[in-house]
CSV table of C-alpha atoms in Angstrom, one decimal:
chain,number,residue,atom,x,y,z
A,408,UNK,CA,94.2,80.4,100.7
A,409,UNK,CA,93.1,83.0,98.4
A,410,UNK,CA,95.4,86.6,98.7
A,411,UNK,CA,93.0,90.1,98.4
A,412,UNK,CA,95.1,93.0,97.1
A,413,UNK,CA,94.9,96.1,98.8
A,414,UNK,CA,94.5,99.2,96.4
A,415,UNK,CA,95.2,102.5,98.0
A,416,UNK,CA,97.0,106.1,97.9
A,417,UNK,CA,100.7,106.1,98.8
A,418,UNK,CA,99.8,108.9,101.5
A,419,UNK,CA,96.5,110.9,100.6
A,420,UNK,CA,93.1,110.0,100.9
A,421,UNK,CA,90.5,110.0,97.5
A,422,UNK,CA,87.7,112.3,96.6
A,423,UNK,CA,84.1,111.9,97.2
A,424,UNK,CA,81.7,109.9,95.0
A,425,UNK,CA,78.2,109.1,95.6
A,426,UNK,CA,76.5,108.4,99.0
A,427,UNK,CA,79.5,110.3,100.9
A,428,UNK,CA,80.5,112.7,103.7
A,429,UNK,CA,81.0,116.1,102.5
A,430,UNK,CA,84.1,117.7,101.7
A,431,UNK,CA,86.0,120.1,104.1
A,432,UNK,CA,85.0,123.9,103.8
A,433,UNK,CA,89.2,124.0,103.6
A,434,UNK,CA,89.2,122.3,100.5
A,435,UNK,CA,91.2,125.2,98.3
A,436,UNK,CA,93.5,125.3,101.2
A,437,UNK,CA,94.8,122.3,100.3
A,438,UNK,CA,97.3,121.7,97.3
A,439,UNK,CA,97.3,119.5,93.9
A,440,UNK,CA,95.1,116.4,95.1
A,441,UNK,CA,95.5,115.8,98.9
A,442,UNK,CA,91.9,117.0,99.4
A,443,UNK,CA,90.9,113.6,97.9
A,444,UNK,CA,89.1,111.8,100.5
A,445,UNK,CA,88.2,107.8,101.3
A,446,UNK,CA,84.8,107.0,101.0
A,447,UNK,CA,82.1,104.6,101.4
A,448,UNK,CA,80.0,103.6,98.0
A,449,UNK,CA,76.9,101.9,98.3
A,450,UNK,CA,78.2,99.1,99.8
A,451,UNK,CA,77.8,100.4,103.3
A,452,UNK,CA,81.0,98.5,104.6
A,453,UNK,CA,83.8,99.0,101.6
A,454,UNK,CA,85.7,102.0,101.5
A,455,UNK,CA,86.5,103.4,97.8
A,456,UNK,CA,89.6,105.4,96.9
A,457,UNK,CA,91.3,107.4,93.8
A,458,UNK,CA,94.0,105.3,92.3
A,459,UNK,CA,97.0,107.6,92.6
A,460,UNK,CA,96.2,110.8,91.6
A,461,UNK,CA,94.2,109.0,88.5
A,462,UNK,CA,90.4,109.6,88.7
A,463,UNK,CA,89.9,106.1,89.2
A,464,UNK,CA,87.9,104.9,92.2
A,465,UNK,CA,88.3,101.5,93.8
A,466,UNK,CA,87.6,99.3,96.4
A,467,UNK,CA,90.8,99.5,98.9
A,468,UNK,CA,90.2,95.4,98.6
A,469,UNK,CA,90.7,93.6,95.7
A,470,UNK,CA,90.7,90.1,94.6
A,471,UNK,CA,93.8,88.7,92.7
A,472,UNK,CA,94.4,85.6,90.9
A,473,UNK,CA,98.1,84.6,91.6
A,474,UNK,CA,97.9,80.6,92.1
A,475,UNK,CA,94.5,80.4,92.9
A,476,UNK,CA,92.6,80.7,89.7
A,477,UNK,CA,93.1,78.1,86.9
A,478,UNK,CA,95.7,76.4,88.9
A,479,UNK,CA,94.8,75.8,93.0
A,480,UNK,CA,91.1,76.0,92.9
A,481,UNK,CA,88.5,74.7,91.1
A,482,UNK,CA,86.5,77.4,88.2
A,483,UNK,CA,83.3,76.5,90.4
A,484,UNK,CA,85.0,78.0,93.4
A,485,UNK,CA,86.8,81.0,91.5
A,486,UNK,CA,83.5,81.9,90.4
A,487,UNK,CA,82.0,81.7,94.3
A,488,UNK,CA,84.7,84.0,95.4
A,489,UNK,CA,84.6,86.4,93.0
A,490,UNK,CA,80.7,86.4,93.1
A,491,UNK,CA,81.1,87.0,97.1
A,492,UNK,CA,83.3,89.5,96.4
A,493,UNK,CA,81.7,91.4,94.0
A,494,UNK,CA,78.8,91.5,96.2
A,495,UNK,CA,80.6,92.7,98.8
A,496,UNK,CA,81.5,96.2,96.9
A,497,UNK,CA,84.9,94.8,96.0
A,498,UNK,CA,85.3,96.2,91.8
A,499,UNK,CA,89.2,95.3,91.2
A,500,UNK,CA,90.3,92.3,90.1
A,501,UNK,CA,94.0,91.6,89.3
A,502,UNK,CA,95.5,88.8,87.2
A,503,UNK,CA,98.3,88.8,84.9
A,504,UNK,CA,99.7,86.8,81.9
A,505,UNK,CA,102.0,84.9,83.6
A,506,UNK,CA,99.5,83.2,86.1
A,507,UNK,CA,98.9,79.6,85.5
A,508,UNK,CA,100.6,80.2,81.7
A,509,UNK,CA,97.3,82.3,80.9
A,510,UNK,CA,94.9,80.2,82.4
A,511,UNK,CA,93.8,82.6,85.3
A,512,UNK,CA,93.5,85.3,82.8
A,513,UNK,CA,90.9,82.6,81.0
A,514,UNK,CA,89.3,81.4,84.2
A,515,UNK,CA,88.6,85.6,84.9
A,516,UNK,CA,87.5,86.2,81.4
A,517,UNK,CA,84.9,83.2,81.6
A,518,UNK,CA,83.5,84.1,84.9
A,519,UNK,CA,82.9,87.9,84.0
A,520,UNK,CA,81.0,86.7,80.9
A,521,UNK,CA,79.1,84.3,82.2
A,522,UNK,CA,78.1,86.8,85.6
A,523,UNK,CA,77.0,89.4,82.7
A,524,UNK,CA,77.9,92.7,85.4
A,525,UNK,CA,78.4,95.5,83.5
A,526,UNK,CA,81.7,96.3,82.6
A,527,UNK,CA,81.5,99.6,83.9
A,528,UNK,CA,80.9,98.3,87.3
A,529,UNK,CA,84.1,96.7,87.8
A,530,UNK,CA,87.9,97.3,87.2
A,531,UNK,CA,90.1,94.3,85.4
A,532,UNK,CA,93.9,94.8,85.9
A,533,UNK,CA,96.8,92.7,84.1
A,534,UNK,CA,100.5,92.2,84.0
A,535,UNK,CA,102.6,92.1,81.0
A,536,UNK,CA,106.6,90.7,81.2
A,537,UNK,CA,106.4,86.6,80.8
A,538,UNK,CA,104.5,85.3,78.3
A,539,UNK,CA,106.1,82.6,76.9
A,540,UNK,CA,108.9,81.0,76.5
A,541,UNK,CA,110.3,82.5,73.2
A,542,UNK,CA,113.1,85.2,73.5
A,543,UNK,CA,110.5,88.0,72.0
A,544,UNK,CA,107.8,86.4,74.8
A,545,UNK,CA,108.9,88.0,77.4
A,546,UNK,CA,110.3,91.6,78.6
A,547,UNK,CA,109.1,95.0,78.0
A,548,UNK,CA,109.5,95.5,74.4
A,549,UNK,CA,107.4,97.4,72.5
A,550,UNK,CA,106.3,94.2,70.4
A,551,UNK,CA,105.7,92.6,73.9
A,552,UNK,CA,104.2,94.4,75.2
A,553,UNK,CA,101.7,95.3,72.6
A,554,UNK,CA,101.5,91.2,71.4
A,555,UNK,CA,101.2,90.4,75.0
A,556,UNK,CA,98.1,92.7,75.9
A,557,UNK,CA,96.1,91.6,72.8
A,558,UNK,CA,97.0,88.2,74.3
A,559,UNK,CA,95.8,89.1,77.1
A,560,UNK,CA,92.6,90.8,76.2
A,561,UNK,CA,91.5,87.4,74.0
A,562,UNK,CA,91.6,85.4,77.0
A,563,UNK,CA,89.8,87.6,79.0
A,564,UNK,CA,87.2,88.4,76.5
A,565,UNK,CA,87.1,91.9,77.2
A,566,UNK,CA,87.6,95.2,74.7
A,567,UNK,CA,90.3,96.9,77.1
A,568,UNK,CA,91.6,96.7,80.7
A,569,UNK,CA,91.6,99.0,83.0
A,570,UNK,CA,95.3,99.0,84.3
A,571,UNK,CA,98.0,97.0,82.6
A,572,UNK,CA,101.4,96.8,84.5
A,573,UNK,CA,104.6,96.2,83.6
A,574,UNK,CA,105.4,93.0,85.7
A,575,UNK,CA,109.1,94.1,86.7
A,576,UNK,CA,111.6,96.2,85.1
A,577,UNK,CA,113.4,95.1,82.0
A,578,UNK,CA,117.1,96.4,81.4
A,579,UNK,CA,117.3,95.4,78.1
A,580,UNK,CA,114.4,97.4,77.1
A,581,UNK,CA,114.9,101.2,76.9
A,582,UNK,CA,112.7,103.1,79.4
A,583,UNK,CA,111.6,105.4,76.5
A,584,UNK,CA,110.7,102.3,74.6
A,585,UNK,CA,108.5,101.0,77.8
A,586,UNK,CA,106.6,104.2,78.0
A,587,UNK,CA,106.1,105.2,74.4
A,588,UNK,CA,104.5,101.2,74.1
A,589,UNK,CA,102.4,101.9,77.4
A,590,UNK,CA,100.9,105.4,75.6
A,591,UNK,CA,100.5,103.5,72.5
A,592,UNK,CA,98.0,100.7,73.9
A,593,UNK,CA,96.5,103.8,75.8
A,594,UNK,CA,95.8,105.6,72.7
A,595,UNK,CA,94.9,102.6,71.1
A,596,UNK,CA,91.9,101.9,73.5
A,597,UNK,CA,93.2,99.0,74.5
A,598,UNK,CA,94.0,100.3,78.1
A,599,UNK,CA,92.9,103.3,80.5
A,600,UNK,CA,96.0,103.3,82.7
A,601,UNK,CA,99.8,101.9,83.2
A,602,UNK,CA,101.2,101.1,86.0
A,603,UNK,CA,104.2,99.5,87.7
A,604,UNK,CA,104.8,96.3,89.4
A,605,UNK,CA,108.2,95.9,92.0
A,606,UNK,CA,109.7,98.7,90.3
A,607,UNK,CA,112.2,101.1,92.4
A,608,UNK,CA,111.5,104.4,92.5
A,609,UNK,CA,114.9,105.5,90.4
A,610,UNK,CA,112.9,103.7,87.7
A,611,UNK,CA,109.9,105.0,88.3
A,612,UNK,CA,110.9,108.7,88.1
A,613,UNK,CA,112.8,107.8,85.1
A,614,UNK,CA,109.4,106.8,83.7
A,615,UNK,CA,107.9,110.0,84.7
A,616,UNK,CA,110.3,112.1,83.8
A,617,UNK,CA,110.5,110.7,80.1
A,618,UNK,CA,106.6,110.8,79.7
A,619,UNK,CA,106.6,114.4,80.8
A,620,UNK,CA,109.7,115.0,78.5
A,621,UNK,CA,108.0,114.0,75.8
A,622,UNK,CA,104.5,114.2,76.2
A,623,UNK,CA,103.3,110.9,76.9
A,624,UNK,CA,101.2,109.1,79.5
A,625,UNK,CA,103.2,108.5,82.8
A,626,UNK,CA,102.3,105.7,85.5
A,627,UNK,CA,99.6,106.3,87.5
A,628,UNK,CA,100.4,103.5,90.4
A,629,UNK,CA,102.7,100.8,91.9
A,630,UNK,CA,102.5,97.6,92.7
A,631,UNK,CA,104.5,96.6,95.6
A,632,UNK,CA,104.7,93.7,98.3
A,633,UNK,CA,103.3,94.8,101.8
A,634,UNK,CA,102.5,93.0,104.8
A,635,UNK,CA,104.1,92.8,108.3
A,636,UNK,CA,107.5,91.6,107.4
A,637,UNK,CA,107.8,93.8,104.2
A,638,UNK,CA,106.9,97.6,105.3
A,639,UNK,CA,109.9,99.7,103.9
A,640,UNK,CA,108.8,100.5,100.3
A,641,UNK,CA,105.1,101.3,100.7
A,642,UNK,CA,105.4,103.4,104.0
A,643,UNK,CA,108.8,105.1,103.2
A,644,UNK,CA,109.6,105.1,99.3
A,645,UNK,CA,106.0,105.4,97.8
A,646,UNK,CA,104.6,108.3,100.3
A,647,UNK,CA,107.2,110.7,98.8
A,648,UNK,CA,106.7,109.5,95.2
A,649,UNK,CA,103.1,110.2,95.6
A,650,UNK,CA,103.8,113.8,96.9
A,651,UNK,CA,106.3,114.7,93.9
A,652,UNK,CA,104.4,112.7,90.9
A,653,UNK,CA,101.1,111.6,92.3
A,654,UNK,CA,102.0,107.7,91.8
A,655,UNK,CA,99.8,106.0,93.8
A,656,UNK,CA,100.0,102.1,95.1
A,657,UNK,CA,98.0,98.9,95.0
A,658,UNK,CA,99.9,96.3,97.2
A,659,UNK,CA,99.7,92.6,96.9
A,660,UNK,CA,100.3,89.1,99.3
A,661,UNK,CA,99.1,91.1,102.8
A,662,UNK,CA,99.2,87.5,104.4
A,663,UNK,CA,102.6,87.0,102.9
A,664,UNK,CA,102.4,83.9,100.8
A,665,UNK,CA,99.9,82.6,103.3
A,666,UNK,CA,102.4,82.4,106.7
A,667,UNK,CA,100.3,85.2,108.2
A,668,UNK,CA,97.5,82.7,108.3
A,669,UNK,CA,99.2,80.1,110.6
A,670,UNK,CA,99.2,77.2,108.0
A,671,UNK,CA,102.7,76.7,108.3
A,672,UNK,CA,103.4,77.1,112.1
A,673,UNK,CA,103.3,73.3,112.3
A,674,UNK,CA,104.6,72.5,109.1
A,675,UNK,CA,103.8,72.3,105.1
A,676,UNK,CA,100.4,71.0,104.9
A,677,UNK,CA,99.6,68.8,101.7
A,678,UNK,CA,97.0,71.4,99.6
A,679,UNK,CA,98.9,74.1,100.7
A,680,UNK,CA,100.9,76.9,98.1
A,681,UNK,CA,104.2,75.9,100.0
A,682,UNK,CA,103.5,72.1,98.7
A,683,UNK,CA,102.8,73.1,94.8
A,684,UNK,CA,104.7,72.5,92.0
A,685,UNK,CA,107.1,75.6,91.3
A,686,UNK,CA,107.0,76.7,94.6
A,687,UNK,CA,109.9,75.1,96.2
A,688,UNK,CA,111.5,78.6,96.8
A,689,UNK,CA,108.4,79.1,99.5
A,690,UNK,CA,109.5,75.7,101.3
A,691,UNK,CA,112.9,76.9,101.2
A,692,UNK,CA,111.9,80.1,102.7
A,693,UNK,CA,110.0,78.5,105.2
A,694,UNK,CA,112.9,76.4,106.4
A,695,UNK,CA,115.6,79.2,106.8
A,696,UNK,CA,116.7,81.0,109.4
A,697,UNK,CA,114.5,84.0,108.5
A,698,UNK,CA,111.5,82.1,108.3
A,699,UNK,CA,111.8,80.5,111.7
A,700,UNK,CA,111.9,83.5,113.1
A,701,UNK,CA,108.8,84.9,111.0
A,702,UNK,CA,106.9,82.4,112.1
A,703,UNK,CA,108.0,82.6,115.6
A,704,UNK,CA,106.4,86.0,115.3
A,705,UNK,CA,103.4,84.6,113.5
A,706,UNK,CA,103.1,82.8,117.0
A,707,UNK,CA,102.6,85.9,118.8
A,708,UNK,CA,100.4,87.2,115.9
A,709,UNK,CA,97.8,85.0,117.0
A,710,UNK,CA,97.9,85.3,120.1
A,711,UNK,CA,96.8,89.2,119.6
A,712,UNK,CA,94.4,87.8,117.0
A,713,UNK,CA,92.7,85.8,119.9
A,714,UNK,CA,92.5,88.6,122.6
A,715,UNK,CA,90.9,90.7,119.3
A,716,UNK,CA,88.4,87.9,118.7
A,717,UNK,CA,89.3,87.6,115.0
A,718,UNK,CA,91.7,85.3,112.8
A,719,UNK,CA,95.4,86.6,112.2
A,720,UNK,CA,94.2,87.1,108.3
A,721,UNK,CA,91.4,89.4,109.4
A,722,UNK,CA,94.0,91.1,111.5
A,723,UNK,CA,96.4,91.2,108.9
A,724,UNK,CA,94.2,92.9,106.3
A,725,UNK,CA,92.8,95.1,108.2
A,726,UNK,CA,96.0,96.7,109.9
A,727,UNK,CA,97.1,97.1,106.2
A,728,UNK,CA,94.0,99.1,105.3
A,729,UNK,CA,94.6,101.0,108.8
A,730,UNK,CA,98.1,101.3,107.9
A,731,UNK,CA,97.2,103.0,104.6
A,732,UNK,CA,94.6,105.4,106.2
A,733,UNK,CA,97.2,106.4,108.8
A,734,UNK,CA,99.5,107.5,106.4
A,735,UNK,CA,96.9,109.2,104.4
A,736,UNK,CA,96.3,111.0,107.1
A,737,UNK,CA,99.8,111.9,107.8
A,738,UNK,CA,99.8,112.6,103.8
A,739,UNK,CA,97.0,115.5,104.6
A,740,UNK,CA,99.2,116.8,107.6
A,741,UNK,CA,102.3,117.1,105.7
A,742,UNK,CA,100.3,118.5,102.9
A,743,UNK,CA,98.8,121.1,105.4
A,744,UNK,CA,102.2,122.1,107.1
A,745,UNK,CA,103.0,122.2,103.5
A,746,UNK,CA,100.3,124.6,102.4
A,747,UNK,CA,101.3,127.1,105.5
A,748,UNK,CA,105.1,126.9,104.8
A,749,UNK,CA,104.5,128.3,101.9
A,750,UNK,CA,102.4,130.9,103.3
A,751,UNK,CA,104.5,131.9,105.2
A,752,UNK,CA,107.7,132.2,102.7
A,753,UNK,CA,105.3,134.1,100.4
A,754,UNK,CA,104.7,136.1,103.5
A,755,UNK,CA,108.4,137.0,104.2
A,756,UNK,CA,109.0,137.4,100.8
A,757,UNK,CA,106.7,140.3,100.7
A,758,UNK,CA,107.9,141.6,104.0
A,759,UNK,CA,111.2,141.7,101.9
A,760,UNK,CA,110.5,143.0,99.3
A,761,UNK,CA,108.5,146.0,101.1
A,762,UNK,CA,111.6,146.4,103.1
A,763,UNK,CA,113.8,146.7,100.3
A,764,UNK,CA,111.5,149.5,98.4
A,765,UNK,CA,111.4,151.5,101.5
A,766,UNK,CA,115.3,151.2,101.7
A,767,UNK,CA,115.4,152.3,98.1
A,768,UNK,CA,113.1,155.0,98.4
A,769,UNK,CA,115.4,156.4,101.7
A,770,UNK,CA,118.8,156.4,99.7
A,771,UNK,CA,116.8,158.1,96.9
A,772,UNK,CA,115.4,161.0,99.4
A,773,UNK,CA,119.0,161.2,100.7
A,774,UNK,CA,121.0,161.8,97.6
A,775,UNK,CA,118.3,164.4,96.7
A,776,UNK,CA,119.3,166.0,99.9
A,777,UNK,CA,122.9,166.0,99.3
A,778,UNK,CA,122.3,167.5,95.3
A,779,UNK,CA,120.4,170.4,97.1
A,780,UNK,CA,123.0,170.5,99.7
A,781,UNK,CA,125.9,170.6,96.6
A,782,UNK,CA,123.8,172.6,94.8
A,783,UNK,CA,122.8,175.4,97.6
A,784,UNK,CA,127.0,175.4,98.7
A,785,UNK,CA,127.9,175.9,94.9
A,786,UNK,CA,125.3,178.9,95.0
A,787,UNK,CA,126.9,180.4,97.9
A,788,UNK,CA,130.0,180.2,96.7
A,789,UNK,CA,129.6,181.7,93.3
A,790,UNK,CA,127.8,184.6,95.3
A,791,UNK,CA,131.2,184.9,97.5
A,792,UNK,CA,133.4,185.3,94.5
A,793,UNK,CA,130.9,187.9,93.3
A,794,UNK,CA,130.9,190.2,96.4
A,795,UNK,CA,134.7,189.7,96.3
A,796,UNK,CA,135.6,191.3,93.2
């Protein structure tokens, strides 16, 4: 089973484009980019959002190539899947240099070249970290980021990718070196944006701070795992990052490596991902105590899907989209509350300044009256002395 990637803003909705609803009249009352709207594009059922605070418009569902392209499915099936996705309004295709040892990028590039779609009509993202067996062919050194991206572009047969991700953090590479290398590939036209994948909030904030300190390009989004059993990062941490620095989110594995489809409820099928070479970790996860608990919950999920007359996979992906919409509504409410609070705080400060000026004028008048009384008393005393003499 292929897995789709959901591109979303961590807690706000994007701005409009063609054939969308009009923006509300109170747009100016919202701060920053909280006015951005989710909207329908030319494909009536596909929604598009801004990726983070950037102006890049991406479909709320994307197509990932992990495990499938160049490995689990044939090139013909990969082409039919991509064609169906593109015709349905999906404009985001995600891959990485490590997927199938580079064959996933080659397959994706061959399909894009064969289909002849306008380069401006879709978004291609790739990830850099694991490029080969040599010590210099992995990690986030400046050398590997530049050389790895050039290799990806060669396999994809593209002049540039829209987003290049750091596929994980690298404790051996200084953060400043990573940010400078990402800025360099963007300045050279090899990528439009850069993002992070599986980074924690502290690392993302460090990268952002360094970018602002040295006038470099900050990351635009974080790619995080998000499904029924993995929710905290996307629902708790990323919304806060979005409101602080505008980092959006692109989520992966909405089907939890296929668990949510129910294919593993009765064991491990021969054609499944858990039976493939190199995925023993998934098989061990299924046989663990935690995996058994998850499988029992998945059976309950299937009962709910049956009542809703849909598959468990449809329910899982639809739930992720609904959750993201809820986060955006909460984000707009929070942003409006923040606006109201700031307006109230400003009004309070204005009133305090007014009272302070009033007290100052009162004290000044009081001092003047006191000086007049002293001068008058002094004059009377002088007159009395003269009369006594």
